[in-house]
Short mmCIF file of C-alpha atoms in Angstrom, two decimals:
data_model
loop_
_atom_site.label_atom_id
_atom_site.label_comp_id
_atom_site.label_asym_id
_atom_site.label_seq_id
_atom_site.Cartn_x
_atom_site.Cartn_y
_atom_site.Cartn_z
CA MET J 1 -7.69 -14.55 6.69
CA SER J 2 -11.38 -14.16 7.62
CA LYS J 3 -11.94 -17.32 9.65
CA ALA J 4 -11.09 -17.44 13.35
CA PRO J 5 -12.47 -20.58 15.09
CA ASP J 6 -11.87 -19.09 18.55
CA PHE J 7 -14.65 -16.55 18.04
CA GLN J 8 -18.41 -16.97 18.04
CA CYS J 9 -21.37 -14.65 18.16
CA GLU J 10 -25.16 -14.83 18.29
CA VAL J 11 -26.45 -14.32 14.76
CA THR J 12 -29.45 -12.14 15.64
CA MET J 13 -27.29 -9.80 17.75
CA LEU J 14 -24.63 -9.49 15.06
CA MET J 15 -27.21 -8.73 12.37
CA ALA J 16 -28.87 -6.10 14.56
CA PHE J 17 -25.56 -4.22 14.85
CA VAL J 18 -25.41 -3.79 11.07
CA ASP J 19 -29.15 -3.06 10.72
CA ALA J 20 -29.82 -6.21 8.69
CA ASN J 21 -33.30 -7.72 8.61
CA THR J 22 -34.76 -11.09 7.66
CA ASP J 23 -38.22 -12.39 6.79
CA GLN J 24 -37.28 -15.69 8.46
CA PRO J 25 -36.59 -14.72 12.11
CA GLU J 26 -37.76 -18.12 13.34
CA LEU J 27 -34.84 -19.77 11.52
CA ALA J 28 -32.33 -17.54 13.30
CA LYS J 29 -33.40 -18.27 16.88
CA GLY J 30 -30.58 -19.70 18.97
CA LEU J 31 -28.03 -19.64 16.15
CA ASN J 32 -24.40 -18.90 17.02
CA CYS J 33 -21.94 -18.32 14.19
CA THR J 34 -18.31 -19.36 14.45
CA GLY J 35 -16.99 -17.59 11.37
CA ILE J 36 -17.73 -15.08 8.62
CA THR J 37 -16.59 -15.34 5.03
CA GLU J 38 -17.28 -13.86 1.60
CA ASP J 39 -15.81 -16.87 -0.21
CA SER J 40 -18.37 -19.62 -0.78
CA ARG J 41 -15.50 -22.08 -1.31
CA ALA J 42 -14.13 -21.34 2.16
CA VAL J 43 -17.41 -21.79 4.06
CA SER J 44 -17.31 -24.14 7.04
CA LYS J 45 -20.20 -25.38 9.13
CA GLY J 46 -21.32 -22.61 11.45
CA ASP J 47 -20.29 -19.70 9.23
CA ILE J 48 -22.24 -16.70 8.06
CA PHE J 49 -21.84 -16.29 4.31
CA VAL J 50 -21.66 -12.66 3.19
CA ALA J 51 -22.94 -12.18 -0.36
CA ARG J 52 -22.54 -8.89 -2.19
CA PRO J 53 -21.55 -7.52 -5.60
CA GLY J 54 -17.81 -7.46 -6.23
CA ALA J 55 -15.52 -6.02 -8.88
CA GLU J 56 -15.53 -9.20 -10.98
CA SER J 57 -18.42 -11.34 -9.72
CA ASP J 58 -21.46 -11.18 -7.48
CA GLY J 59 -21.31 -13.27 -4.32
CA ARG J 60 -25.08 -13.64 -4.35
CA ARG J 61 -24.70 -16.11 -7.21
CA TYR J 62 -23.10 -18.56 -4.77
CA ILE J 63 -25.60 -18.59 -1.91
CA HIS J 64 -26.74 -22.17 -2.59
CA GLN J 65 -23.14 -23.41 -2.67
CA ALA J 66 -22.46 -21.68 0.65
CA THR J 67 -25.49 -23.16 2.40
CA ALA J 68 -24.63 -26.59 1.03
CA ARG J 69 -21.20 -26.28 2.66
CA GLY J 70 -22.72 -25.50 6.06
CA ALA J 71 -23.42 -21.77 6.23
CA ILE J 72 -26.02 -21.23 8.96
CA ALA J 73 -27.07 -17.77 7.76
CA VAL J 74 -26.58 -15.47 4.79
CA LEU J 75 -26.06 -11.70 4.84
CA CYS J 76 -26.86 -10.10 1.48
CA GLU J 77 -26.81 -6.80 -0.29
CA SER J 78 -30.54 -6.14 -0.64
CA ARG J 79 -30.49 -4.26 -3.93
CA ASP J 80 -31.67 -6.49 -6.79
CA LEU J 81 -31.49 -9.58 -4.58
CA GLU J 82 -34.51 -11.12 -6.32
CA GLN J 83 -32.34 -11.64 -9.41
CA PHE J 84 -30.29 -14.22 -7.52
CA ILE J 85 -32.46 -15.96 -4.92
CA GLN J 86 -35.91 -16.20 -3.38
CA ALA J 87 -35.02 -15.65 0.26
CA GLU J 88 -38.09 -17.43 1.59
CA LYS J 89 -37.00 -20.66 -0.15
CA CYS J 90 -33.52 -20.63 1.39
CA PRO J 91 -32.97 -23.27 4.12
CA VAL J 92 -31.19 -20.75 6.37
CA PRO J 93 -32.12 -17.19 7.38
CA VAL J 94 -31.27 -14.64 4.70
CA TYR J 95 -30.52 -11.19 6.13
CA GLN J 96 -30.65 -8.15 3.88
CA VAL J 97 -29.26 -4.64 4.15
CA GLU J 98 -28.51 -1.84 1.70
CA ASN J 99 -24.95 -0.68 1.10
CA LEU J 100 -23.53 -3.79 2.71
CA ALA J 101 -19.96 -3.02 1.59
CA MET J 102 -19.77 -0.03 3.93
CA ARG J 103 -20.96 -2.15 6.90
CA MET J 104 -18.44 -4.96 6.52
CA GLY J 105 -15.83 -3.33 8.74
CA LYS J 106 -18.28 -2.89 11.59
CA LEU J 107 -19.46 -6.48 11.14
CA GLY J 108 -15.90 -7.80 11.45
CA ASP J 109 -15.07 -5.47 14.33
CA ILE J 110 -18.01 -6.77 16.38
CA PHE J 111 -17.45 -10.44 15.54
CA TYR J 112 -13.74 -10.30 16.40
CA GLN J 113 -14.47 -8.34 19.60
CA HIS J 114 -13.02 -4.95 18.70
CA PRO J 115 -9.35 -5.94 18.25
CA SER J 116 -8.21 -2.46 17.20
CA ASN J 117 -9.22 -1.05 20.60
CA GLU J 118 -6.23 -2.83 22.12
CA LEU J 119 -3.69 -1.98 19.41
CA SER J 120 -1.86 1.23 18.55
CA ILE J 121 -2.66 1.49 14.86
CA ILE J 122 -0.89 3.90 12.53
CA GLY J 123 -2.64 4.46 9.20
CA VAL J 124 -0.36 5.52 6.36
CA THR J 125 -1.87 7.03 3.22
CA GLY J 126 -0.54 8.91 0.19
CA THR J 127 0.41 8.15 -3.40
CA ASN J 128 4.07 7.28 -2.79
CA GLY J 129 6.00 6.23 0.29
CA LYS J 130 3.32 4.20 2.08
CA THR J 131 5.27 0.95 1.99
CA SER J 132 8.64 2.48 2.89
CA CYS J 133 7.21 4.45 5.82
CA SER J 134 5.17 1.52 7.14
CA GLN J 135 8.08 -0.90 6.91
CA LEU J 136 10.55 1.51 8.51
CA MET J 137 8.19 2.49 11.34
CA ALA J 138 7.34 -1.11 12.17
CA ARG J 139 10.98 -2.19 12.19
CA VAL J 140 12.06 0.73 14.35
CA ALA J 141 9.22 0.13 16.83
CA ASP J 142 9.95 -3.60 16.92
CA ASN J 143 13.67 -3.06 17.47
CA LEU J 144 12.86 -0.68 20.32
CA GLY J 145 10.91 -3.36 22.18
CA HIS J 146 7.36 -2.76 21.00
CA LYS J 147 6.27 -5.79 19.00
CA ALA J 148 5.02 -4.53 15.64
CA GLY J 149 2.88 -5.80 12.81
CA ILE J 150 2.48 -4.61 9.23
CA MET J 151 -0.48 -4.58 6.86
CA GLY J 152 0.37 -3.46 3.35
CA THR J 153 1.77 -4.03 -0.11
CA LEU J 154 4.49 -6.47 0.98
CA GLY J 155 2.04 -8.52 3.06
CA ASN J 156 0.40 -8.75 6.46
CA GLY J 157 1.88 -10.11 9.67
CA PRO J 158 4.55 -9.54 12.30
CA VAL J 159 7.57 -7.66 10.96
CA ASP J 160 9.54 -10.73 9.88
CA GLU J 161 6.60 -13.03 9.10
CA LEU J 162 4.73 -11.23 6.33
CA ILE J 163 2.22 -13.21 4.28
CA GLU J 164 1.50 -11.81 0.82
CA THR J 165 -2.11 -10.75 0.25
CA GLY J 166 -2.12 -9.28 -3.26
CA ASN J 167 -3.58 -5.95 -2.14
CA THR J 168 -2.22 -2.86 -0.41
CA THR J 169 -5.25 -2.92 1.89
CA THR J 170 -7.20 -6.18 2.10
CA GLY J 171 -10.96 -6.64 2.53
CA ALA J 172 -12.76 -5.41 5.64
CA LEU J 173 -13.31 -8.87 7.15
CA ASN J 174 -9.71 -9.89 6.51
CA ILE J 175 -8.46 -6.71 8.16
CA GLN J 176 -10.44 -7.38 11.33
CA ALA J 177 -9.40 -11.04 11.40
CA ASP J 178 -5.75 -10.09 11.00
CA LEU J 179 -6.02 -7.47 13.75
CA ALA J 180 -7.52 -10.11 16.06
CA ASP J 181 -4.61 -12.39 15.18
CA PHE J 182 -2.14 -9.56 15.90
CA LYS J 183 -3.74 -8.99 19.29
CA ASN J 184 -3.49 -12.70 20.14
CA LYS J 185 0.20 -12.70 19.17
CA GLY J 186 0.98 -9.84 21.54
CA ILE J 187 1.57 -7.21 18.88
CA GLU J 188 1.36 -3.66 20.21
CA VAL J 189 1.94 -1.40 17.19
CA VAL J 190 0.38 -1.92 13.76
CA CYS J 191 1.54 0.04 10.71
CA MET J 192 -1.20 -0.17 8.08
CA GLU J 193 -1.00 1.10 4.52
CA VAL J 194 -4.39 2.58 3.68
CA SER J 195 -5.11 2.92 -0.04
CA SER J 196 -7.54 5.38 -1.56
CA HIS J 197 -9.58 2.44 -2.88
CA ALA J 198 -9.88 1.02 0.64
CA LEU J 199 -11.01 4.37 2.02
CA ALA J 200 -13.57 4.97 -0.73
CA GLN J 201 -14.94 1.43 -0.36
CA GLY J 202 -15.11 1.51 3.44
CA ARG J 203 -12.66 -1.35 3.94
CA VAL J 204 -11.14 0.24 7.06
CA ASN J 205 -14.49 1.07 8.63
CA GLY J 206 -14.47 -0.36 12.15
CA VAL J 207 -10.71 0.12 12.59
CA LYS J 208 -9.70 2.42 15.45
CA PHE J 209 -6.64 4.35 14.26
CA LYS J 210 -4.45 6.20 16.74
CA VAL J 211 -2.30 8.22 14.32
CA ALA J 212 -2.53 8.88 10.58
CA LEU J 213 0.43 9.75 8.33
CA PHE J 214 -0.05 11.53 4.99
CA THR J 215 2.98 11.21 2.69
CA ASN J 216 2.00 13.04 -0.55
CA LEU J 217 -0.52 13.17 -3.36
CA THR J 218 0.39 12.89 -7.03
CA ARG J 219 -1.38 11.47 -10.06
CA ASP J 220 -2.44 7.84 -9.76
CA HIS J 221 -5.61 5.72 -9.81
CA LEU J 222 -7.56 8.21 -11.92
CA ASP J 223 -9.03 5.22 -13.74
CA TYR J 224 -10.91 4.63 -10.47
CA HIS J 225 -11.40 8.08 -8.93
CA GLY J 226 -11.91 10.03 -12.15
CA ASN J 227 -10.02 13.17 -11.14
CA MET J 228 -7.49 14.47 -8.61
CA GLN J 229 -10.17 16.17 -6.51
CA ARG J 230 -11.99 12.89 -5.82
CA TYR J 231 -8.65 11.15 -5.28
CA ALA J 232 -7.67 13.75 -2.66
CA LYS J 233 -11.10 13.52 -1.04
CA ALA J 234 -10.66 9.76 -0.62
CA LYS J 235 -7.27 10.23 1.07
CA LYS J 236 -8.73 12.83 3.42
CA LEU J 237 -11.24 10.27 4.71
CA LEU J 238 -8.46 8.78 6.84
CA LEU J 239 -7.20 12.08 8.23
CA ALA J 240 -10.67 13.33 9.19
CA ARG J 241 -11.60 10.29 11.31
CA LYS J 242 -12.93 11.25 14.73
CA GLU J 243 -11.02 8.66 16.76
CA LEU J 244 -7.57 9.92 15.69
CA GLU J 245 -5.35 11.43 18.36
CA SER J 246 -2.87 12.94 15.89
CA VAL J 247 -2.25 13.35 12.17
CA VAL J 248 1.19 13.75 10.60
CA ILE J 249 1.35 15.64 7.31
CA ASN J 250 4.07 16.26 4.72
CA ALA J 251 4.28 20.06 4.55
CA ASP J 252 6.37 19.94 1.36
CA ASP J 253 3.47 18.45 -0.58
CA THR J 254 0.94 20.86 -2.10
CA THR J 255 -2.04 18.83 -0.93
CA GLY J 256 -0.38 18.33 2.44
CA ALA J 257 0.04 22.08 2.91
CA GLY J 258 -3.70 22.45 2.37
CA LEU J 259 -4.52 19.64 4.80
CA ILE J 260 -2.52 21.37 7.53
CA LYS J 261 -5.04 24.23 7.35
CA ASP J 262 -8.10 22.02 6.84
CA GLU J 263 -10.59 22.55 9.66
CA ASP J 264 -12.36 19.27 8.92
CA ILE J 265 -9.35 17.49 10.42
CA LYS J 266 -9.94 17.68 14.19
CA ALA J 267 -7.00 15.63 15.47
CA LYS J 268 -3.84 17.40 16.60
CA LYS J 269 -1.70 18.12 13.55
CA TYR J 270 2.04 17.63 13.21
CA SER J 271 3.99 18.43 10.05
CA PHE J 272 7.40 17.57 8.64
CA SER J 273 9.57 19.20 5.99
CA ILE J 274 12.97 18.68 4.42
CA THR J 275 13.56 22.45 4.78
CA PRO J 276 12.90 24.93 7.62
CA ILE J 277 10.90 27.10 5.19
CA ASN J 278 7.91 24.78 5.28
CA ALA J 279 8.04 24.10 9.02
CA ARG J 280 5.26 26.51 9.85
CA ASP J 281 4.81 25.67 13.52
CA SER J 282 7.96 24.80 15.44
CA ASP J 283 5.94 23.39 18.35
CA ASN J 284 4.38 20.74 16.12
CA SER J 285 6.90 20.44 13.28
CA VAL J 286 9.90 18.35 12.33
CA TRP J 287 12.44 19.62 9.81
CA THR J 288 16.03 19.17 8.67
CA GLU J 289 18.47 21.79 9.90
CA SER J 290 21.19 20.42 7.63
CA VAL J 291 21.48 17.51 5.23
CA THR J 292 24.19 15.93 3.10
CA PHE J 293 23.44 13.56 0.21
CA HIS J 294 26.38 11.37 -0.81
CA ASP J 295 27.20 8.08 -2.53
CA PHE J 296 26.71 6.13 0.69
CA GLY J 297 23.37 7.65 1.70
CA ILE J 298 22.08 10.60 3.70
CA ASP J 299 23.38 12.44 6.78
CA ALA J 300 20.83 14.72 8.44
CA LYS J 301 20.47 16.88 11.53
CA VAL J 302 16.83 17.25 12.50
CA ALA J 303 14.85 19.58 14.77
CA THR J 304 11.76 18.10 16.45
CA PRO J 305 9.31 19.13 19.20
CA TRP J 306 10.98 16.45 21.34
CA GLY J 307 14.54 17.67 20.90
CA LYS J 308 17.22 17.66 18.22
CA MET J 309 18.54 14.46 16.70
CA ASP J 310 20.64 13.24 13.80
CA PHE J 311 20.79 10.14 11.68
CA SER J 312 22.79 8.62 8.83
CA THR J 313 21.09 6.19 6.49
CA PRO J 314 22.40 4.21 3.52
CA MET J 315 19.16 5.03 1.69
CA ILE J 316 19.54 7.58 -1.09
CA GLY J 317 17.33 10.30 -2.52
CA GLN J 318 15.42 13.32 -1.27
CA PHE J 319 12.19 11.30 -1.16
CA ASN J 320 13.80 8.85 1.27
CA LEU J 321 14.77 11.78 3.48
CA SER J 322 11.11 12.79 3.45
CA ASN J 323 10.07 9.23 4.31
CA CYS J 324 12.49 9.20 7.24
CA LEU J 325 11.11 12.50 8.53
CA GLY J 326 7.59 11.06 8.34
CA VAL J 327 8.76 8.07 10.37
CA ILE J 328 10.50 10.27 12.95
CA THR J 329 7.47 12.51 13.37
CA THR J 330 4.94 9.68 13.61
CA LEU J 331 6.93 7.63 16.10
CA GLY J 332 7.75 10.81 18.03
CA VAL J 333 4.04 11.48 18.34
CA MET J 334 3.64 7.90 19.61
CA GLY J 335 6.09 8.63 22.42
CA PHE J 336 9.28 7.03 21.10
CA SER J 337 12.60 8.74 21.85
CA VAL J 338 13.77 10.59 18.72
CA LYS J 339 17.39 9.77 19.54
CA ASP J 340 16.51 6.07 19.67
CA ILE J 341 14.63 6.41 16.38
CA GLY J 342 17.73 7.98 14.82
CA LYS J 343 19.95 5.13 15.99
CA GLU J 344 17.60 2.59 14.43
CA LEU J 345 17.34 4.48 11.13
CA ASN J 346 21.13 4.30 10.90
CA THR J 347 20.79 0.53 10.46
CA MET J 348 17.97 0.52 7.88
CA ALA J 349 19.46 -0.19 4.44
CA PHE J 350 16.41 -0.50 2.20
CA VAL J 351 12.85 -1.73 1.98
CA LYS J 352 12.26 -4.71 -0.31
CA GLY J 353 11.80 -3.54 -3.89
CA ARG J 354 12.31 0.11 -2.95
CA MET J 355 15.61 1.55 -4.22
CA GLU J 356 17.05 -1.93 -3.75
CA ARG J 357 20.69 -1.96 -4.89
CA PHE J 358 22.61 -4.68 -6.72
CA GLY J 359 26.03 -4.74 -8.33
CA GLY J 360 28.28 -1.71 -8.14
CA HIS J 361 32.05 -1.64 -7.62
CA ASP J 362 33.23 -4.05 -10.35
CA LYS J 363 29.79 -4.20 -12.00
CA PRO J 364 27.23 -1.62 -13.14
CA LEU J 365 24.98 -0.45 -10.29
CA VAL J 366 21.42 -1.74 -10.74
CA ILE J 367 18.45 -0.36 -8.80
CA VAL J 368 15.09 -2.13 -8.52
CA ASP J 369 12.26 0.18 -7.49
CA TYR J 370 8.47 0.04 -7.36
CA ALA J 371 8.09 3.53 -8.92
CA HIS J 372 4.93 3.31 -11.02
CA THR J 373 3.74 6.93 -11.04
CA GLU J 374 5.29 9.86 -12.87
CA ASP J 375 6.16 11.60 -9.59
CA ALA J 376 7.80 8.51 -8.11
CA LEU J 377 9.74 7.82 -11.31
CA LYS J 378 10.93 11.43 -11.48
CA HIS J 379 12.16 11.41 -7.88
CA VAL J 380 13.96 8.10 -8.29
CA LEU J 381 15.72 9.24 -11.48
CA GLN J 382 16.65 12.57 -9.88
CA ALA J 383 18.10 10.69 -6.92
CA LEU J 384 20.16 8.38 -9.15
CA LYS J 385 21.58 11.05 -11.46
CA PRO J 386 24.27 12.26 -9.00
CA HIS J 387 25.37 8.64 -8.46
CA THR J 388 25.81 8.02 -12.20
CA ASN J 389 29.42 8.36 -13.34
CA HIS J 390 28.64 7.43 -16.94
CA LYS J 391 25.17 6.63 -18.34
CA LEU J 392 21.77 6.27 -16.67
CA TRP J 393 19.50 3.52 -18.02
CA CYS J 394 15.79 3.09 -17.33
CA ILE J 395 13.67 0.02 -18.06
CA PHE J 396 9.96 0.29 -17.31
CA GLY J 397 6.42 -0.24 -18.58
CA CYS J 398 2.91 0.80 -17.56
CA GLY J 399 0.17 -1.40 -16.16
CA GLY J 400 -2.80 -2.41 -18.27
CA ASP J 401 -6.39 -1.65 -17.25
CA ARG J 402 -5.16 1.31 -15.22
CA ASP J 403 -4.89 5.09 -15.68
CA LYS J 404 -3.97 5.52 -19.35
CA GLY J 405 -3.34 9.24 -19.02
CA LYS J 406 -0.14 8.76 -17.04
CA ARG J 407 1.52 6.58 -19.69
CA PRO J 408 2.90 9.34 -21.97
CA GLN J 409 3.73 11.46 -18.93
CA MET J 410 5.86 8.74 -17.36
CA ALA J 411 7.66 8.16 -20.66
CA ALA J 412 8.37 11.89 -20.94
CA ILE J 413 9.89 11.92 -17.45
CA ALA J 414 12.06 8.90 -18.25
CA GLU J 415 13.26 10.44 -21.52
CA GLU J 416 14.19 13.68 -19.76
CA TYR J 417 16.42 12.10 -17.13
CA THR J 418 17.94 9.03 -18.81
CA ASP J 419 20.59 8.31 -21.40
CA HIS J 420 19.16 4.92 -22.40
CA LEU J 421 15.41 4.30 -22.26
CA ILE J 422 13.91 0.84 -22.76
CA LEU J 423 10.12 0.51 -22.81
CA THR J 424 8.79 -2.92 -21.91
CA SER J 425 5.82 -4.71 -20.37
CA ASP J 426 4.64 -4.27 -16.78
CA ASN J 427 1.36 -5.98 -15.86
CA PRO J 428 -0.54 -5.68 -19.16
CA ARG J 429 -3.57 -7.55 -17.83
CA SER J 430 -6.25 -7.54 -20.56
CA GLU J 431 -4.50 -4.96 -22.76
CA ARG J 432 -2.01 -5.56 -25.56
CA VAL J 433 1.57 -4.67 -24.64
CA ASP J 434 2.18 -2.99 -28.00
CA SER J 435 -0.89 -0.77 -27.48
CA ILE J 436 0.32 0.31 -24.04
CA ILE J 437 3.80 1.11 -25.34
CA GLN J 438 2.38 3.08 -28.28
CA GLN J 439 0.52 5.26 -25.79
CA MET J 440 3.70 5.69 -23.73
CA MET J 441 5.66 6.75 -26.81
CA LYS J 442 3.27 9.64 -27.44
CA GLY J 443 5.05 11.41 -24.58
CA LEU J 444 8.50 11.15 -26.18
CA ASN J 445 10.19 13.96 -28.07
CA HIS J 446 12.53 11.50 -29.79
CA PRO J 447 10.69 8.16 -29.98
CA THR J 448 13.23 6.63 -32.36
CA ASP J 449 15.94 6.99 -29.69
CA CYS J 450 14.27 4.64 -27.23
CA GLU J 451 14.27 0.85 -27.38
CA VAL J 452 11.20 -1.36 -27.20
CA GLU J 453 11.29 -4.93 -25.90
CA PHE J 454 7.96 -6.54 -24.98
CA ASP J 455 9.61 -9.31 -22.94
CA ARG J 456 10.43 -7.73 -19.57
CA GLU J 457 12.98 -10.34 -18.54
CA LEU J 458 14.82 -10.01 -21.84
CA ALA J 459 14.73 -6.20 -21.61
CA ILE J 460 16.39 -6.32 -18.19
CA ARG J 461 19.02 -8.91 -19.11
CA SER J 462 19.91 -7.19 -22.38
CA SER J 463 20.27 -3.77 -20.76
CA ILE J 464 22.48 -4.98 -17.92
CA SER J 465 24.70 -6.95 -20.30
CA ARG J 466 25.32 -3.79 -22.36
CA ALA J 467 25.87 -1.43 -19.44
CA VAL J 468 29.45 -0.53 -18.56
CA LEU J 469 31.22 0.27 -15.31
CA GLY J 470 30.01 3.61 -14.01
CA ASP J 471 26.54 3.11 -15.47
CA VAL J 472 23.41 2.99 -13.32
CA VAL J 473 20.49 0.84 -14.48
CA LEU J 474 17.03 1.49 -13.03
CA VAL J 475 14.44 -1.29 -13.32
CA ALA J 476 11.21 0.45 -12.36
CA GLY J 477 7.57 -0.37 -11.78
CA LYS J 478 7.31 -3.79 -10.15
CA GLY J 479 9.75 -3.76 -7.25
CA HIS J 480 9.04 -6.71 -4.95
CA GLU J 481 6.42 -8.36 -7.17
CA GLN J 482 6.82 -12.03 -8.07
CA PHE J 483 4.44 -12.24 -11.03
CA GLN J 484 3.38 -10.52 -14.22
CA HIS J 485 -0.36 -10.32 -14.85
CA ILE J 486 -0.77 -11.15 -18.54
CA GLY J 487 -4.33 -11.70 -19.67
CA LYS J 488 -5.97 -13.72 -16.92
CA GLU J 489 -2.74 -15.49 -16.03
CA LYS J 490 -0.13 -14.80 -13.34
CA ILE J 491 3.22 -15.55 -14.93
CA PRO J 492 6.13 -16.00 -12.48
CA HIS J 493 8.58 -13.12 -12.83
CA SER J 494 10.87 -11.32 -10.41
CA ASP J 495 12.80 -8.18 -11.34
CA VAL J 496 15.16 -8.87 -8.44
CA ASP J 497 15.93 -12.45 -9.51
CA THR J 498 16.38 -11.38 -13.13
CA VAL J 499 18.80 -8.62 -12.11
CA LYS J 500 20.83 -10.93 -9.88
CA HIS J 501 21.15 -13.52 -12.64
CA ALA J 502 22.14 -10.92 -15.24
CA LEU J 503 24.86 -9.54 -12.96
CA GLU J 504 26.16 -13.04 -12.24
CA MET J 505 26.34 -13.87 -15.94
CA GLY J 506 27.98 -10.61 -17.03
CA SER J 507 31.65 -9.73 -17.28
CA TRP J 508 32.98 -6.19 -16.87
CA LYS J 509 36.51 -4.82 -16.95
#
């Protein structure tokens, strides 16, 4: 959403705030814009059309279409603009500025009248756990009387009204428009997943965060960042922001331990740990004094700067304990009662597509999880092993056009922890499924022992039909997703729906 008819702004003033200039100032006199968009197809009369290079196309190619639809001004990336248009021949003022992408957040913030100033925004970053922490925090806050909104992988909107966006963190204009919408709906607390891509590309510029939560850092997105150092540097961009009141850091994570000591981070630091050993500062730390993992979840007693508390959750796995501690610490920093937080966590069963359970009892237990990194897959399999009375199955693939180096590593992890391994497709995108799987198999010690089935739905159905009582079947990699990206097509597919159908059709004694 980047169109809000209730807002308007003088064009010349808005352009001055982002240091944009035009050779046609006479055309801009007296103009008021009523919207901003980067999509030429979505332009309405009175809009400013923003035209800049993108990942797949260049918006400057569509300037004429935008003006024909009623755009009253154009804001362009100035570099190489002459390849696309002669500004002086355009019927509306064409503003130019270098590095436009990094100014988009400020542009949206000004147009939508600084919505984040009136919201308590929690930014959540890290390789794994962003979605679980954001969802849990928002639901706890909402249940405790503070209307909450979410921006992340499962969608944007109030807690129970999420609209899918297709990205963990949307574009800068969409973020500001959504924040303005949140403000108008009376939302107080916003839990925003902040991806490394969004940080590196400046998509959250102009957002005023109150607290930042760092979950962990493990290998992912190296196809974009190049190496772990640049990946870590991108994540740190959130934690080092000047407006932050507090940052919450996972002390059990190697990168997190370094961030706790990092002098570039000026906000007050709080840490959390699943053991007292890593709780370095009791005045600003949260840690578990005792914990029990069992078939029905986790029971934990926790020490915090705001008093001791305990909680019992049906979620399983050490990583979910860590997620819960991150939630407790962050909401504690925000002023919520830790005892109230604990009571709410007791009622939280799962986050959609995250360790989501099906079957069990008179059927094999099937888990659907979004794990798509080697670290996430390892932690999920480690968590499931104690709950497996017979055999542990794993069905997963690796995404195409993404970090190829993690493919053999993920397969090696799966081989180490499972009894039955089935390699299948994920989102192959422009790559061949057989090529992806061949790269995965390079990580296997015994490649002839695994199964290969290119058709993901068939791989899931076949595995569940062959599992026996006492088996646990993990379907990993896609979680909540409703499509497979194959070539340039989005093919409808749901791991959850496939699992449900397979369990309904099966018969176990």
